[in-house]
Coordinates of C-alpha atoms in Angstrom, one line a residue:
M79 CA -10.7 -35.7 -2.3
A80 CA -11.5 -32.2 -1.1
S81 CA -8.7 -30.0 -0.5
A82 CA -8.2 -27.7 2.6
I83 CA -5.4 -25.6 4.2
K84 CA -3.5 -27.8 6.3
R85 CA -4.0 -25.6 9.7
A86 CA -6.5 -23.4 11.3
T87 CA -7.1 -21.1 8.8
T88 CA -6.8 -17.2 9.7
S89 CA -9.3 -15.5 12.0
S90 CA -9.6 -12.6 13.5
K91 CA -8.2 -13.1 17.0
P92 CA -4.3 -13.2 17.5
A93 CA -2.0 -16.0 17.5
P94 CA 0.9 -16.5 18.9
A95 CA 4.3 -17.1 16.8
P96 CA 6.0 -20.1 16.6
A97 CA 8.2 -20.3 18.8
A98 CA 12.1 -20.8 16.8
A99 CA 10.1 -17.8 15.4
A100 CA 12.7 -14.2 15.1
P101 CA 12.0 -11.1 13.7
G102 CA 13.2 -11.1 10.5
K103 CA 15.6 -8.0 12.1
P104 CA 16.6 -7.3 15.3
G105 CA 14.4 -4.8 17.8
L106 CA 11.4 -5.9 15.9
E107 CA 8.1 -7.0 17.9
I108 CA 6.5 -10.7 16.5
S109 CA 3.2 -8.5 15.0
P110 CA 0.1 -9.3 17.0
L111 CA -1.5 -11.0 14.5
A112 CA 0.9 -13.4 13.1
V113 CA -0.1 -17.0 13.3
P114 CA 2.0 -20.0 13.8
F115 CA 3.8 -22.1 11.0
P116 CA 1.7 -24.9 9.2
T117 CA 3.2 -28.5 9.0
I118 CA 4.7 -28.7 5.3
P119 CA 5.0 -32.3 5.1
P120 CA 7.8 -33.5 2.3
I121 CA 6.6 -32.3 -1.2
G122 CA 8.3 -35.2 -3.4
G123 CA 10.7 -33.8 -6.3
V124 CA 11.9 -30.4 -4.0
E125 CA 14.5 -30.3 -1.1
I126 CA 15.8 -27.3 0.4
A127 CA 18.7 -25.8 2.3
T128 CA 19.6 -22.5 4.3
G129 CA 22.5 -20.7 5.0
R130 CA 23.7 -17.6 6.3
A131 CA 25.5 -15.7 3.0
G132 CA 26.6 -13.0 5.2
F133 CA 24.0 -10.0 3.6
Y134 CA 23.6 -9.1 7.8
K135 CA 25.5 -8.5 10.3
H136 CA 23.2 -9.7 13.0
E137 CA 24.0 -13.9 13.3
R138 CA 21.0 -15.4 11.2
D139 CA 20.2 -17.4 7.9
D140 CA 20.2 -14.7 4.4
L141 CA 20.3 -17.3 1.8
V142 CA 18.1 -20.1 0.4
V143 CA 18.7 -22.6 -2.1
F144 CA 15.7 -24.4 -3.3
S145 CA 16.9 -28.0 -5.3
F146 CA 14.4 -29.6 -8.0
A147 CA 13.8 -32.6 -9.6
R148 CA 14.9 -33.3 -13.9
G149 CA 11.9 -31.5 -14.8
T150 CA 10.3 -29.5 -13.6
T151 CA 7.7 -26.8 -14.9
C152 CA 7.5 -22.6 -13.1
A153 CA 6.3 -20.1 -14.3
G154 CA 5.9 -16.6 -12.8
V155 CA 4.1 -13.3 -11.9
F156 CA 6.3 -10.0 -11.5
T157 CA 6.2 -6.4 -10.5
R158 CA 5.0 -4.1 -12.7
H159 CA 7.8 -1.3 -10.9
K160 CA 9.3 0.5 -14.4
V161 CA 12.7 -1.0 -13.0
G162 CA 12.6 -3.8 -12.0
S163 CA 15.8 -5.6 -10.1
A164 CA 18.2 -7.6 -11.6
P165 CA 16.8 -11.2 -10.3
V166 CA 13.5 -9.9 -11.8
D167 CA 15.1 -9.4 -15.5
W168 CA 16.3 -13.1 -15.3
C169 CA 13.5 -14.7 -14.6
K170 CA 11.6 -12.9 -16.4
R171 CA 14.0 -13.5 -19.2
H172 CA 14.5 -17.1 -19.1
L173 CA 10.9 -18.1 -18.2
G174 CA 9.5 -15.6 -21.4
A175 CA 11.6 -17.9 -23.7
E176 CA 9.6 -19.7 -26.2
D177 CA 10.7 -22.9 -24.5
G178 CA 10.7 -21.6 -20.8
G179 CA 10.4 -22.7 -17.3
Q180 CA 10.2 -26.8 -19.4
D181 CA 13.4 -27.6 -16.6
V182 CA 13.8 -25.8 -14.1
R183 CA 16.7 -27.6 -11.7
A184 CA 17.2 -24.3 -8.7
L185 CA 16.4 -21.3 -7.0
V186 CA 18.1 -19.0 -5.1
V187 CA 17.2 -16.2 -2.8
N188 CA 18.8 -14.3 -1.0
A189 CA 17.6 -11.8 1.7
G190 CA 19.5 -8.5 2.9
C191 CA 20.6 -7.5 -0.8
A192 CA 17.6 -6.3 -3.1
N193 CA 20.0 -6.1 -6.0
A194 CA 18.2 -2.9 -8.1
F195 CA 19.3 -0.2 -9.5
T196 CA 22.3 -1.7 -9.8
G197 CA 22.3 -1.8 -13.9
K198 CA 24.8 -3.9 -16.0
A199 CA 27.7 -5.0 -12.6
G200 CA 24.2 -6.1 -11.1
A201 CA 23.1 -8.3 -13.8
D202 CA 27.1 -10.0 -14.5
A203 CA 26.0 -10.5 -10.1
A204 CA 23.0 -12.2 -11.2
R205 CA 24.2 -14.3 -13.8
R206 CA 27.3 -14.8 -12.6
T207 CA 25.3 -16.4 -9.1
A208 CA 22.9 -18.8 -11.8
S209 CA 26.3 -19.8 -13.7
E210 CA 28.0 -20.7 -9.5
V211 CA 24.6 -22.7 -9.4
A212 CA 24.3 -24.8 -12.7
K213 CA 28.1 -25.8 -12.6
R214 CA 27.1 -27.2 -8.7
F215 CA 23.9 -29.3 -10.1
G216 CA 24.7 -29.7 -13.7
C217 CA 22.1 -28.0 -14.8
R218 CA 22.2 -24.5 -17.4
Q219 CA 21.9 -20.6 -15.9
R220 CA 18.3 -21.0 -17.9
D221 CA 17.4 -23.5 -14.8
V222 CA 18.2 -21.7 -12.4
M223 CA 15.5 -18.8 -11.1
L224 CA 16.7 -16.0 -9.3
A225 CA 15.1 -14.1 -6.1
S226 CA 16.4 -10.9 -4.3
T227 CA 15.0 -8.4 -1.6
G228 CA 16.9 -5.9 1.1
V229 CA 18.4 -2.6 0.5
I230 CA 17.8 -1.4 -2.8
G231 CA 20.9 1.1 -5.8
V232 CA 23.5 -2.5 -3.8
V233 CA 25.3 -4.6 -6.1
L234 CA 24.9 -7.8 -4.4
D235 CA 28.3 -9.9 -4.0
D236 CA 28.0 -12.9 -5.4
R237 CA 30.9 -14.7 -3.7
K238 CA 29.5 -14.3 -0.4
I239 CA 26.6 -16.8 -2.3
A240 CA 29.4 -19.2 -3.9
A241 CA 31.6 -19.5 -1.0
R242 CA 28.2 -20.6 1.1
L243 CA 27.4 -23.6 -2.0
H244 CA 28.9 -26.6 -0.8
E245 CA 26.8 -25.9 2.9
I246 CA 24.3 -25.0 1.2
E247 CA 24.1 -28.8 -1.0
A248 CA 25.1 -30.4 1.8
G249 CA 22.6 -28.9 4.1
L250 CA 20.1 -30.0 1.4
N251 CA 16.8 -32.2 2.5
A252 CA 12.3 -31.8 2.4
D253 CA 11.5 -31.0 6.1
N254 CA 13.9 -27.2 5.3
W255 CA 10.5 -25.0 4.5
A256 CA 9.9 -23.3 7.7
R257 CA 13.5 -22.2 8.4
A258 CA 13.7 -21.1 3.8
G259 CA 10.1 -19.1 5.5
Q260 CA 12.6 -17.9 8.0
A261 CA 15.3 -17.0 6.3
I262 CA 13.1 -15.0 3.2
M263 CA 12.5 -12.4 6.1
T264 CA 13.7 -8.4 5.9
T265 CA 11.3 -6.2 7.9
D266 CA 8.6 -9.3 8.2
T267 CA 8.5 -10.8 12.3
F268 CA 6.8 -13.7 11.4
P269 CA 7.7 -16.5 8.3
K270 CA 4.8 -17.3 6.3
G271 CA 4.0 -21.0 5.3
S272 CA 0.7 -22.0 3.7
Y273 CA 0.0 -26.1 2.7
A274 CA -3.7 -27.8 0.9
E275 CA -3.8 -31.4 -0.4
C276 CA -6.2 -31.8 -4.2
D277 CA -7.1 -35.0 -5.5
I278 CA -6.2 -35.5 -9.3
E279 CA -7.6 -38.4 -10.6
G280 CA -7.1 -40.8 -7.2
H281 CA -3.8 -39.2 -6.5
T282 CA -2.6 -36.5 -3.3
V283 CA -0.6 -33.3 -5.1
R284 CA 0.8 -31.8 -2.5
I285 CA 1.2 -27.9 -2.8
A286 CA 3.1 -26.4 0.0
G287 CA 4.3 -21.9 -0.7
I288 CA 5.9 -20.0 1.9
A289 CA 6.5 -15.9 1.2
K290 CA 7.9 -12.4 3.1
G291 CA 6.9 -9.2 2.7
S292 CA 6.2 -7.1 5.5
G293 CA 6.2 -2.5 4.5
M294 CA 5.5 -1.8 0.7
I295 CA 2.3 -4.1 -0.4
A296 CA 0.6 -3.0 -2.2
P297 CA -1.7 -3.9 -5.9
D298 CA 0.4 -5.4 -8.1
M299 CA 2.5 -6.9 -4.8
A300 CA 5.3 -4.8 -3.2
T301 CA 8.2 -6.0 -2.0
M302 CA 6.6 -9.7 -1.3
L303 CA 8.8 -12.7 -2.6
A304 CA 6.4 -15.9 -2.9
F305 CA 7.7 -19.2 -3.8
I306 CA 5.0 -22.2 -4.4
V307 CA 5.9 -26.1 -5.1
T308 CA 3.9 -28.6 -6.0
D309 CA 4.4 -32.0 -7.0
A310 CA 1.6 -32.2 -9.5
A311 CA 2.7 -32.4 -13.6
I312 CA 1.7 -29.2 -15.7
S313 CA 2.7 -27.5 -18.3
P314 CA 4.7 -24.1 -18.1
A315 CA 1.8 -22.6 -19.8
V316 CA -1.0 -23.6 -18.0
L317 CA 0.9 -22.7 -14.7
R318 CA 1.2 -18.9 -16.4
A319 CA -1.9 -19.2 -16.8
L320 CA -2.9 -20.7 -12.5
L321 CA -1.0 -18.1 -11.3
G322 CA -2.5 -15.4 -13.9
L323 CA -5.7 -15.7 -12.4
H324 CA -5.2 -16.2 -8.9
V325 CA -2.8 -13.5 -8.4
R326 CA -5.3 -11.4 -8.9
T327 CA -7.4 -12.2 -6.2
T328 CA -4.8 -13.1 -3.8
F329 CA -1.4 -11.2 -3.5
N330 CA -2.4 -8.2 -6.0
S331 CA -5.7 -7.5 -3.1
V332 CA -3.6 -6.8 -0.5
T333 CA -2.3 -3.4 0.8
V334 CA -0.5 -1.7 3.5
D335 CA 1.1 0.9 3.0
G336 CA 0.2 1.3 -1.2
D337 CA 4.1 1.9 -1.9
T338 CA 5.1 -0.6 -4.8
S339 CA 8.5 -2.5 -5.5
T340 CA 10.8 -3.6 -7.6
N341 CA 11.5 -6.9 -6.5
D342 CA 8.3 -8.6 -6.3
T343 CA 8.3 -12.1 -7.0
A344 CA 5.4 -15.4 -7.2
L345 CA 7.1 -18.4 -8.3
L346 CA 5.0 -21.9 -9.1
F347 CA 6.9 -24.8 -9.7
A348 CA 5.6 -28.7 -10.5
T349 CA 8.0 -31.5 -10.1
G350 CA 5.6 -34.2 -11.2
A351 CA 6.3 -36.4 -8.4
S352 CA 3.2 -37.0 -7.4
G353 CA 2.2 -39.5 -10.1
A354 CA -1.0 -37.6 -11.1
P355 CA -0.8 -37.4 -15.2
R356 CA 0.4 -34.8 -16.6
I357 CA -2.0 -31.2 -17.6
G358 CA -0.9 -30.2 -20.7
R359 CA -4.1 -28.0 -21.8
V360 CA -6.7 -25.3 -19.7
G361 CA -9.0 -26.1 -19.5
D362 CA -9.0 -29.6 -18.4
R363 CA -11.4 -30.3 -15.9
R364 CA -8.5 -32.8 -13.9
L365 CA -7.9 -28.6 -13.0
K366 CA -10.6 -28.4 -10.8
D367 CA -10.0 -29.5 -7.5
F368 CA -5.5 -28.8 -8.0
S369 CA -6.9 -25.0 -8.8
R370 CA -8.8 -24.7 -5.8
A371 CA -6.2 -25.7 -3.5
L372 CA -4.0 -23.4 -5.5
D373 CA -6.2 -20.1 -4.2
Q374 CA -6.5 -21.1 -1.2
V375 CA -2.5 -21.4 -0.4
M376 CA -2.2 -18.0 -2.6
L377 CA -5.4 -16.6 -0.7
D378 CA -3.9 -17.7 2.8
L379 CA -0.5 -16.3 2.6
A380 CA -1.7 -13.3 0.8
H381 CA -3.7 -13.1 4.3
Q382 CA -0.7 -13.4 6.4
L383 CA 1.2 -10.6 4.5
V384 CA -1.1 -8.2 6.0
R385 CA -1.1 -9.2 8.9
D386 CA 2.9 -8.8 9.2
G387 CA 2.1 -5.0 7.8
E388 CA 4.6 -2.2 9.2
G389 CA 2.2 -1.4 12.4
A390 CA -0.9 -3.6 11.7
T391 CA -2.7 -4.1 14.3
K392 CA -6.2 -5.0 12.2
F393 CA -7.1 -7.1 9.2
V394 CA -9.7 -5.6 7.6
K395 CA -11.7 -7.4 4.5
V396 CA -13.4 -5.3 1.9
T397 CA -16.5 -7.0 0.1
V398 CA -17.8 -5.5 -2.7
D399 CA -21.5 -6.8 -3.6
G400 CA -23.1 -5.9 -6.9
A401 CA -20.9 -4.0 -8.6
A402 CA -21.0 -3.7 -13.1
S403 CA -17.2 -5.8 -13.5
P404 CA -14.3 -7.9 -11.2
A405 CA -12.9 -4.6 -12.4
S406 CA -14.9 -2.3 -11.0
A407 CA -15.4 -4.2 -7.3
R408 CA -11.4 -4.4 -7.3
K409 CA -11.4 -0.1 -7.9
L410 CA -13.9 0.3 -5.3
A411 CA -12.9 -2.4 -2.6
K412 CA -9.1 -0.7 -3.1
S413 CA -10.7 2.9 -2.7
I414 CA -12.0 2.3 1.1
A415 CA -9.1 0.3 2.3

């Protein structure tokens, strides 16, 4: 079965934002380039819940928790900023361990506080958050991934997250993708999601993702969070290779204002719930359709980030033909953009 995005691809014509959507910050107008949030069916092996931790003064969800089945694998790519945030450092350390990404059980995302430039106090807050979630889900701290976005220079008040974990756990279900996309927004004006399917040896495999990021989007990702989940069974090493391959032509190929950030995070999770055979080798031919579908999801999300750039009224795609190498083509395209 050919892979395909499960909504109309983005076009040059503005589309209305979803009826339930509202800008992440009061007073913002929804981008004229906004696209509707897609219909995302349940992805086996993952449940999601959102809640209000109170990082914003106004009423809105600002906390998302993903709960993953045992054996879920994970890989990530992160900011190249010289000073990463505490959540970025946490994820890089544990995913980079010898057996990192083999059994990730939860992802916690908060909006409103970036927990960046916060030193040891910020690192301690990240560790305590992972510890509280690990107790709740019966796993190790290292199997909890973290991500934050928002105000820089303020230490995360992890007590706000801990106080909401009980109600968050009670609200877990497989249909909260749109709510999650809304909850991670900061200066975004519409939630961003994408969905695709592919075939692996007769098994239908699903891939879904959400992302946020409005201003400060530049080469090598900036003020951008992206979380992609599939029910395929794929080893962490293969996930790393796929993510590294496709991030270059998707998230790392967009620019809005040329700035970079401390909190860039893109995480790819594979729950293995589809029943498709496990893939543990990068060169496995069975990855062909999956790789294509993953690229579609990542490119779709990257395009939506551009459509929601602060003050954006035009969506421009630069195509370079005849360049000596992909690197030179990227350099030329970015000089124009």
